[in-house]
């Protein structure tokens, strides 16, 4: 089986693939202070609970694919693969790794690995043109052309960042639960904040996607031909309120990692 690891700024998502099927997944907090040894113990604890894997470290794992937006964690995971999974093929997404998606940016190396991996998964599942909206620490919008090229994107503050900022900077406001309010017009401060977050971000998604779609297809084509895919841990909160989102794929990054692993492992 293939172990895929997507390290984000706030959370790390792990997925276990049996062929093309994801059979198990875990979400843990990202901690840049964890050492390689601590990460190895954590991995062993999670995978040791799965019935298809043995209790020995690495037993049942045939390959590993990793992408990370946190350089220090990527460094430690590289050490994990070397010390604890040395006989298992591992692909760490970084410059030089074959993805199959051309990156048409001014500085391609600046693009987060997870965003490229999302594009890989989106092209495989839905084709282009498409826009991937990833609801993570930041809300990112990534544009993929009809030819499957990564052409650019948008980065906005994420939902949790905005909630925390309101609680910190608002003198009479506080941190709130991310939940759907009873109505758009809030009857108390908490519901007013929840409404502003939920419907504000839904409106942001619709507005940004509409502009991106028009640029992607040009003046002579229909922007409705652009497929909009939502992913990320907070996507379910916005799905019902955004008219722009066509598809929801919670494991898009993990699927992209599986595809990149398959495209690189034969070259190792």
mmCIF file of C-alpha atoms in Angstrom:
data_model
loop_
_atom_site.group_PDB
_atom_site.id
_atom_site.type_symbol
_atom_site.label_atom_id
_atom_site.label_comp_id
_atom_site.label_asym_id
_atom_site.label_seq_id
_atom_site.Cartn_x
_atom_site.Cartn_y
_atom_site.Cartn_z
ATOM 1 C CA UNK A 1 0.000 0.000 0.000
ATOM 2 C CA UNK A 2 1.002 3.615 -0.545
ATOM 3 C CA UNK A 3 1.269 6.091 2.328
ATOM 4 C CA UNK A 4 0.632 9.703 1.288
ATOM 5 C CA UNK A 5 1.436 12.652 3.564
ATOM 6 C CA UNK A 6 0.262 16.233 2.950
ATOM 7 C CA UNK A 7 1.863 18.652 5.427
ATOM 8 C CA UNK A 8 -0.011 21.947 5.688
ATOM 9 C CA UNK A 9 0.678 24.942 7.883
ATOM 10 C CA UNK A 10 -1.969 23.947 10.437
ATOM 11 C CA UNK A 11 -2.778 20.289 9.823
ATOM 12 C CA UNK A 12 -1.109 17.258 8.286
ATOM 13 C CA UNK A 13 -3.326 14.823 6.405
ATOM 14 C CA UNK A 14 -2.230 11.244 5.825
ATOM 15 C CA UNK A 15 -3.873 8.783 3.477
ATOM 16 C CA UNK A 16 -3.382 5.078 2.848
ATOM 17 C CA UNK A 17 -4.038 3.830 -0.687
ATOM 18 C CA UNK A 18 -4.711 0.274 -1.770
ATOM 19 C CA UNK A 19 -4.300 0.724 -5.513
ATOM 20 C CA UNK A 20 -6.440 3.723 -6.485
ATOM 21 C CA UNK A 21 -8.702 3.453 -3.443
ATOM 22 C CA UNK A 22 -8.053 5.405 -0.268
ATOM 23 C CA UNK A 23 -8.740 2.931 2.523
ATOM 24 C CA UNK A 24 -7.745 4.996 5.561
ATOM 25 C CA UNK A 25 -6.944 8.590 6.440
ATOM 26 C CA UNK A 26 -5.815 10.596 9.449
ATOM 27 C CA UNK A 27 -5.582 14.313 10.308
ATOM 28 C CA UNK A 28 -3.071 15.545 12.887
ATOM 29 C CA UNK A 29 -1.737 18.949 13.893
ATOM 30 C CA UNK A 30 1.388 20.199 12.153
ATOM 31 C CA UNK A 31 4.169 20.883 14.638
ATOM 32 C CA UNK A 32 7.411 22.220 13.175
ATOM 33 C CA UNK A 33 9.218 21.236 16.400
ATOM 34 C CA UNK A 34 8.650 17.488 16.001
ATOM 35 C CA UNK A 35 11.816 15.534 15.314
ATOM 36 C CA UNK A 36 12.183 12.653 12.880
ATOM 37 C CA UNK A 37 12.052 10.177 15.776
ATOM 38 C CA UNK A 38 8.828 11.692 17.106
ATOM 39 C CA UNK A 39 7.268 11.606 13.650
ATOM 40 C CA UNK A 40 8.264 7.956 13.227
ATOM 41 C CA UNK A 41 6.595 7.048 16.528
ATOM 42 C CA UNK A 42 3.468 8.970 15.514
ATOM 43 C CA UNK A 43 3.287 7.204 12.146
ATOM 44 C CA UNK A 44 3.778 3.817 13.765
ATOM 45 C CA UNK A 45 0.993 4.542 16.253
ATOM 46 C CA UNK A 46 -1.503 5.559 13.581
ATOM 47 C CA UNK A 47 -0.739 2.776 11.133
ATOM 48 C CA UNK A 48 -0.444 0.124 13.825
ATOM 49 C CA UNK A 49 -4.187 0.489 14.432
ATOM 50 C CA UNK A 50 -5.090 -0.398 10.848
ATOM 51 C CA UNK A 51 -6.082 -4.041 10.266
ATOM 52 C CA UNK A 52 -4.341 -4.236 6.878
ATOM 53 C CA UNK A 53 -0.961 -3.255 8.309
ATOM 54 C CA UNK A 54 1.335 -5.070 10.692
ATOM 55 C CA UNK A 55 2.647 -3.733 13.970
ATOM 56 C CA UNK A 56 6.219 -3.529 12.715
ATOM 57 C CA UNK A 57 7.303 -0.130 11.406
ATOM 58 C CA UNK A 58 6.737 -0.020 7.650
ATOM 59 C CA UNK A 59 5.077 -3.436 7.456
ATOM 60 C CA UNK A 60 2.526 -3.434 4.636
ATOM 61 C CA UNK A 61 3.767 -0.136 3.159
ATOM 62 C CA UNK A 62 5.117 -0.377 -0.402
ATOM 63 C CA UNK A 63 5.747 3.313 -1.059
ATOM 64 C CA UNK A 64 5.580 6.816 0.426
ATOM 65 C CA UNK A 65 4.692 10.153 -1.204
ATOM 66 C CA UNK A 66 5.104 13.447 0.668
ATOM 67 C CA UNK A 67 4.484 17.129 0.007
ATOM 68 C CA UNK A 68 4.959 19.897 2.556
ATOM 69 C CA UNK A 69 4.475 23.644 2.841
ATOM 70 C CA UNK A 70 6.606 23.648 6.020
ATOM 71 C CA UNK A 71 10.314 23.228 5.146
ATOM 72 C CA UNK A 72 11.389 22.119 8.629
ATOM 73 C CA UNK A 73 8.808 19.322 8.655
ATOM 74 C CA UNK A 74 9.839 18.226 5.160
ATOM 75 C CA UNK A 75 13.426 17.990 6.401
ATOM 76 C CA UNK A 76 12.414 15.755 9.306
ATOM 77 C CA UNK A 77 10.178 13.580 7.121
ATOM 78 C CA UNK A 78 13.087 13.123 4.722
ATOM 79 C CA UNK A 79 15.057 11.799 7.694
ATOM 80 C CA UNK A 80 12.141 9.531 8.645
ATOM 81 C CA UNK A 81 12.100 7.942 5.191
ATOM 82 C CA UNK A 82 15.880 7.472 5.292
ATOM 83 C CA UNK A 83 16.185 6.022 8.782
ATOM 84 C CA UNK A 84 12.959 4.092 9.250
ATOM 85 C CA UNK A 85 11.730 3.319 5.728
ATOM 86 C CA UNK A 86 15.026 3.079 3.910
ATOM 87 C CA UNK A 87 14.040 0.045 1.827
ATOM 88 C CA UNK A 88 10.732 1.579 0.690
ATOM 89 C CA UNK A 89 10.565 3.880 -2.385
ATOM 90 C CA UNK A 90 9.752 7.455 -1.315
ATOM 91 C CA UNK A 91 8.870 10.496 -3.426
ATOM 92 C CA UNK A 92 9.173 13.915 -1.798
ATOM 93 C CA UNK A 93 7.632 16.605 -3.978
ATOM 94 C CA UNK A 94 10.240 19.284 -4.680
ATOM 95 C CA UNK A 95 11.919 20.825 -7.758
ATOM 96 C CA UNK A 96 12.979 18.084 -10.159
ATOM 97 C CA UNK A 97 10.100 15.740 -9.350
ATOM 98 C CA UNK A 98 7.997 14.862 -12.379
ATOM 99 C CA UNK A 99 4.376 15.971 -11.915
ATOM 100 C CA UNK A 100 3.078 16.077 -15.483
ATOM 101 C CA UNK A 101 1.742 19.617 -14.946
ATOM 102 C CA UNK A 102 3.749 22.487 -16.506
ATOM 103 C CA UNK A 103 3.980 25.483 -14.147
ATOM 104 C CA UNK A 104 3.599 28.747 -16.088
ATOM 105 C CA UNK A 105 4.610 31.142 -13.317
ATOM 106 C CA UNK A 106 7.219 33.917 -13.133
ATOM 107 C CA UNK A 107 8.998 31.952 -10.394
ATOM 108 C CA UNK A 108 7.791 28.323 -10.501
ATOM 109 C CA UNK A 109 9.815 27.280 -7.444
ATOM 110 C CA UNK A 110 7.800 29.709 -5.289
ATOM 111 C CA UNK A 111 4.528 27.841 -5.862
ATOM 112 C CA UNK A 112 3.556 25.650 -2.912
ATOM 113 C CA UNK A 113 3.979 21.942 -3.580
ATOM 114 C CA UNK A 114 0.436 21.247 -2.387
ATOM 115 C CA UNK A 115 -0.985 23.616 -5.006
ATOM 116 C CA UNK A 116 0.820 21.844 -7.819
ATOM 117 C CA UNK A 117 -0.278 18.486 -6.449
ATOM 118 C CA UNK A 118 -3.891 19.717 -6.317
ATOM 119 C CA UNK A 119 -3.593 20.663 -9.983
ATOM 120 C CA UNK A 120 -2.288 17.171 -10.783
ATOM 121 C CA UNK A 121 -5.305 15.578 -9.109
ATOM 122 C CA UNK A 122 -7.758 18.013 -10.692
ATOM 123 C CA UNK A 123 -6.471 17.412 -14.225
ATOM 124 C CA UNK A 124 -6.634 13.642 -13.733
ATOM 125 C CA UNK A 125 -10.162 13.657 -12.307
ATOM 126 C CA UNK A 126 -11.858 16.489 -14.175
ATOM 127 C CA UNK A 127 -9.563 17.770 -16.922
ATOM 128 C CA UNK A 128 -9.064 21.419 -17.755
ATOM 129 C CA UNK A 129 -9.861 24.198 -17.652
ATOM 130 C CA UNK A 130 -10.528 24.140 -13.945
ATOM 131 C CA UNK A 131 -10.101 26.092 -10.723
ATOM 132 C CA UNK A 132 -9.179 24.412 -7.445
ATOM 133 C CA UNK A 133 -10.332 26.169 -4.270
ATOM 134 C CA UNK A 134 -8.454 24.855 -1.234
ATOM 135 C CA UNK A 135 -9.878 25.884 2.140
ATOM 136 C CA UNK A 136 -6.872 25.621 4.447
ATOM 137 C CA UNK A 137 -4.866 28.030 6.595
ATOM 138 C CA UNK A 138 -5.128 30.281 3.547
ATOM 139 C CA UNK A 139 -7.877 30.001 0.960
ATOM 140 C CA UNK A 140 -6.097 29.404 -2.328
ATOM 141 C CA UNK A 141 -7.519 29.480 -5.843
ATOM 142 C CA UNK A 142 -5.461 27.680 -8.496
ATOM 143 C CA UNK A 143 -6.113 27.965 -12.221
ATOM 144 C CA UNK A 144 -5.419 25.121 -14.657
ATOM 145 C CA UNK A 145 -5.698 25.634 -18.403
ATOM 146 C CA UNK A 146 -7.482 23.438 -20.931
ATOM 147 C CA UNK A 147 -4.045 21.961 -21.747
ATOM 148 C CA UNK A 148 -3.469 20.973 -18.122
ATOM 149 C CA UNK A 149 -1.015 23.780 -17.330
ATOM 150 C CA UNK A 150 -0.821 25.481 -13.942
ATOM 151 C CA UNK A 151 -1.203 29.130 -14.958
ATOM 152 C CA UNK A 152 -1.467 30.954 -11.624
ATOM 153 C CA UNK A 153 -3.732 31.588 -8.709
ATOM 154 C CA UNK A 154 -5.034 33.705 -5.868
ATOM 155 C CA UNK A 155 -4.183 33.581 -2.154
ATOM 156 C CA UNK A 156 -6.603 34.976 0.439
ATOM 157 C CA UNK A 157 -6.724 34.788 4.249
ATOM 158 C CA UNK A 158 -8.275 31.531 5.381
ATOM 159 C CA UNK A 159 -11.485 31.132 7.348
ATOM 160 C CA UNK A 160 -9.800 30.268 10.654
ATOM 161 C CA UNK A 161 -7.296 33.121 10.271
ATOM 162 C CA UNK A 162 -10.179 35.560 9.797
ATOM 163 C CA UNK A 163 -12.060 34.239 12.825
ATOM 164 C CA UNK A 164 -8.955 34.527 15.004
ATOM 165 C CA UNK A 165 -8.262 38.055 13.748
ATOM 166 C CA UNK A 166 -11.775 39.164 14.646
ATOM 167 C CA UNK A 167 -11.408 37.755 18.140
ATOM 168 C CA UNK A 168 -7.993 39.353 18.693
ATOM 169 C CA UNK A 169 -8.507 42.765 17.093
ATOM 170 C CA UNK A 170 -12.170 43.372 17.956
ATOM 171 C CA UNK A 171 -12.436 44.957 21.407
ATOM 172 C CA UNK A 172 -15.941 43.580 22.049
ATOM 173 C CA UNK A 173 -15.601 40.424 19.950
ATOM 174 C CA UNK A 174 -14.317 36.984 20.840
ATOM 175 C CA UNK A 175 -13.340 33.714 19.229
ATOM 176 C CA UNK A 176 -16.368 31.798 18.032
ATOM 177 C CA UNK A 177 -17.264 28.328 16.819
ATOM 178 C CA UNK A 178 -17.284 27.927 13.053
ATOM 179 C CA UNK A 179 -20.940 27.002 12.658
ATOM 180 C CA UNK A 180 -23.920 27.932 10.477
ATOM 181 C CA UNK A 181 -26.044 30.703 12.034
ATOM 182 C CA UNK A 182 -29.844 30.546 12.206
ATOM 183 C CA UNK A 183 -30.175 33.284 9.609
ATOM 184 C CA UNK A 184 -28.093 35.701 7.558
ATOM 185 C CA UNK A 185 -29.146 38.575 9.815
ATOM 186 C CA UNK A 186 -27.581 37.679 13.132
ATOM 187 C CA UNK A 187 -29.688 38.131 16.277
ATOM 188 C CA UNK A 188 -26.631 38.265 18.535
ATOM 189 C CA UNK A 189 -22.926 39.008 18.212
ATOM 190 C CA UNK A 190 -21.856 35.383 17.773
ATOM 191 C CA UNK A 191 -24.396 34.719 15.032
ATOM 192 C CA UNK A 192 -23.516 38.008 13.327
ATOM 193 C CA UNK A 193 -19.867 36.950 13.214
ATOM 194 C CA UNK A 194 -20.755 33.449 12.008
ATOM 195 C CA UNK A 195 -22.896 34.949 9.265
ATOM 196 C CA UNK A 196 -20.156 37.314 8.181
ATOM 197 C CA UNK A 197 -17.637 34.477 7.971
ATOM 198 C CA UNK A 198 -19.872 31.946 6.211
ATOM 199 C CA UNK A 199 -21.620 34.179 3.692
ATOM 200 C CA UNK A 200 -18.646 36.487 3.310
ATOM 201 C CA UNK A 201 -16.373 33.619 2.271
ATOM 202 C CA UNK A 202 -19.057 32.108 0.033
ATOM 203 C CA UNK A 203 -19.375 35.466 -1.719
ATOM 204 C CA UNK A 204 -15.591 35.727 -1.975
ATOM 205 C CA UNK A 205 -15.369 32.313 -3.613
ATOM 206 C CA UNK A 206 -18.098 33.118 -6.130
ATOM 207 C CA UNK A 207 -16.606 36.496 -7.005
ATOM 208 C CA UNK A 208 -13.003 35.340 -7.376
ATOM 209 C CA UNK A 209 -13.926 32.191 -9.314
ATOM 210 C CA UNK A 210 -16.104 34.154 -11.732
ATOM 211 C CA UNK A 211 -13.219 36.492 -12.588
ATOM 212 C CA UNK A 212 -10.696 33.663 -12.857
ATOM 213 C CA UNK A 213 -12.982 31.637 -15.129
ATOM 214 C CA UNK A 214 -13.415 34.564 -17.511
ATOM 215 C CA UNK A 215 -9.637 34.957 -17.773
ATOM 216 C CA UNK A 216 -9.068 31.230 -18.208
ATOM 217 C CA UNK A 217 -11.351 30.760 -21.209
ATOM 218 C CA UNK A 218 -11.049 34.154 -22.891
ATOM 219 C CA UNK A 219 -13.778 36.371 -24.388
ATOM 220 C CA UNK A 220 -15.027 33.898 -27.005
ATOM 221 C CA UNK A 221 -15.731 30.925 -24.734
ATOM 222 C CA UNK A 222 -18.167 30.139 -21.949
ATOM 223 C CA UNK A 223 -16.728 30.568 -18.415
ATOM 224 C CA UNK A 224 -19.230 27.943 -17.257
ATOM 225 C CA UNK A 225 -17.017 25.385 -19.008
ATOM 226 C CA UNK A 226 -14.489 25.836 -16.184
ATOM 227 C CA UNK A 227 -14.882 23.127 -13.522
ATOM 228 C CA UNK A 228 -14.534 24.419 -9.955
ATOM 229 C CA UNK A 229 -13.294 21.872 -7.408
ATOM 230 C CA UNK A 230 -13.344 22.481 -3.662
ATOM 231 C CA UNK A 231 -10.983 20.738 -1.252
ATOM 232 C CA UNK A 232 -9.484 21.326 2.186
ATOM 233 C CA UNK A 233 -10.704 20.743 5.712
ATOM 234 C CA UNK A 234 -13.080 23.726 5.834
ATOM 235 C CA UNK A 235 -14.645 23.231 2.397
ATOM 236 C CA UNK A 236 -17.850 21.567 3.733
ATOM 237 C CA UNK A 237 -18.720 24.755 5.587
ATOM 238 C CA UNK A 238 -18.959 26.789 2.363
ATOM 239 C CA UNK A 239 -20.208 24.159 -0.100
ATOM 240 C CA UNK A 240 -23.909 24.759 0.440
ATOM 241 C CA UNK A 241 -23.632 28.518 0.076
ATOM 242 C CA UNK A 242 -21.338 28.896 -2.924
ATOM 243 C CA UNK A 243 -22.958 28.773 -6.353
ATOM 244 C CA UNK A 244 -19.591 28.513 -8.127
ATOM 245 C CA UNK A 245 -18.392 25.147 -6.757
ATOM 246 C CA UNK A 246 -19.103 22.188 -9.031
ATOM 247 C CA UNK A 247 -17.267 19.347 -7.291
ATOM 248 C CA UNK A 248 -16.064 18.523 -3.790
ATOM 249 C CA UNK A 249 -13.017 16.263 -3.519
ATOM 250 C CA UNK A 250 -11.747 16.134 0.080
ATOM 251 C CA UNK A 251 -8.772 13.906 -0.815
ATOM 252 C CA UNK A 252 -7.621 15.840 -3.893
ATOM 253 C CA UNK A 253 -4.092 16.434 -2.573
ATOM 254 C CA UNK A 254 -3.668 12.804 -1.537
ATOM 255 C CA UNK A 255 -4.889 11.637 -4.940
ATOM 256 C CA UNK A 256 -2.400 13.997 -6.589
ATOM 257 C CA UNK A 257 0.379 12.571 -4.428
ATOM 258 C CA UNK A 258 -0.539 9.053 -5.520
ATOM 259 C CA UNK A 259 -0.355 10.106 -9.163
ATOM 260 C CA UNK A 260 3.016 11.837 -8.715
ATOM 261 C CA UNK A 261 4.385 8.780 -6.926
ATOM 262 C CA UNK A 262 3.325 6.559 -9.819
ATOM 263 C CA UNK A 263 4.929 8.924 -12.347
ATOM 264 C CA UNK A 264 8.256 8.987 -10.494
ATOM 265 C CA UNK A 265 8.765 5.619 -8.827
ATOM 266 C CA UNK A 266 9.659 3.873 -12.094
ATOM 267 C CA UNK A 267 12.491 6.383 -12.569
ATOM 268 C CA UNK A 268 14.068 5.724 -9.158
#
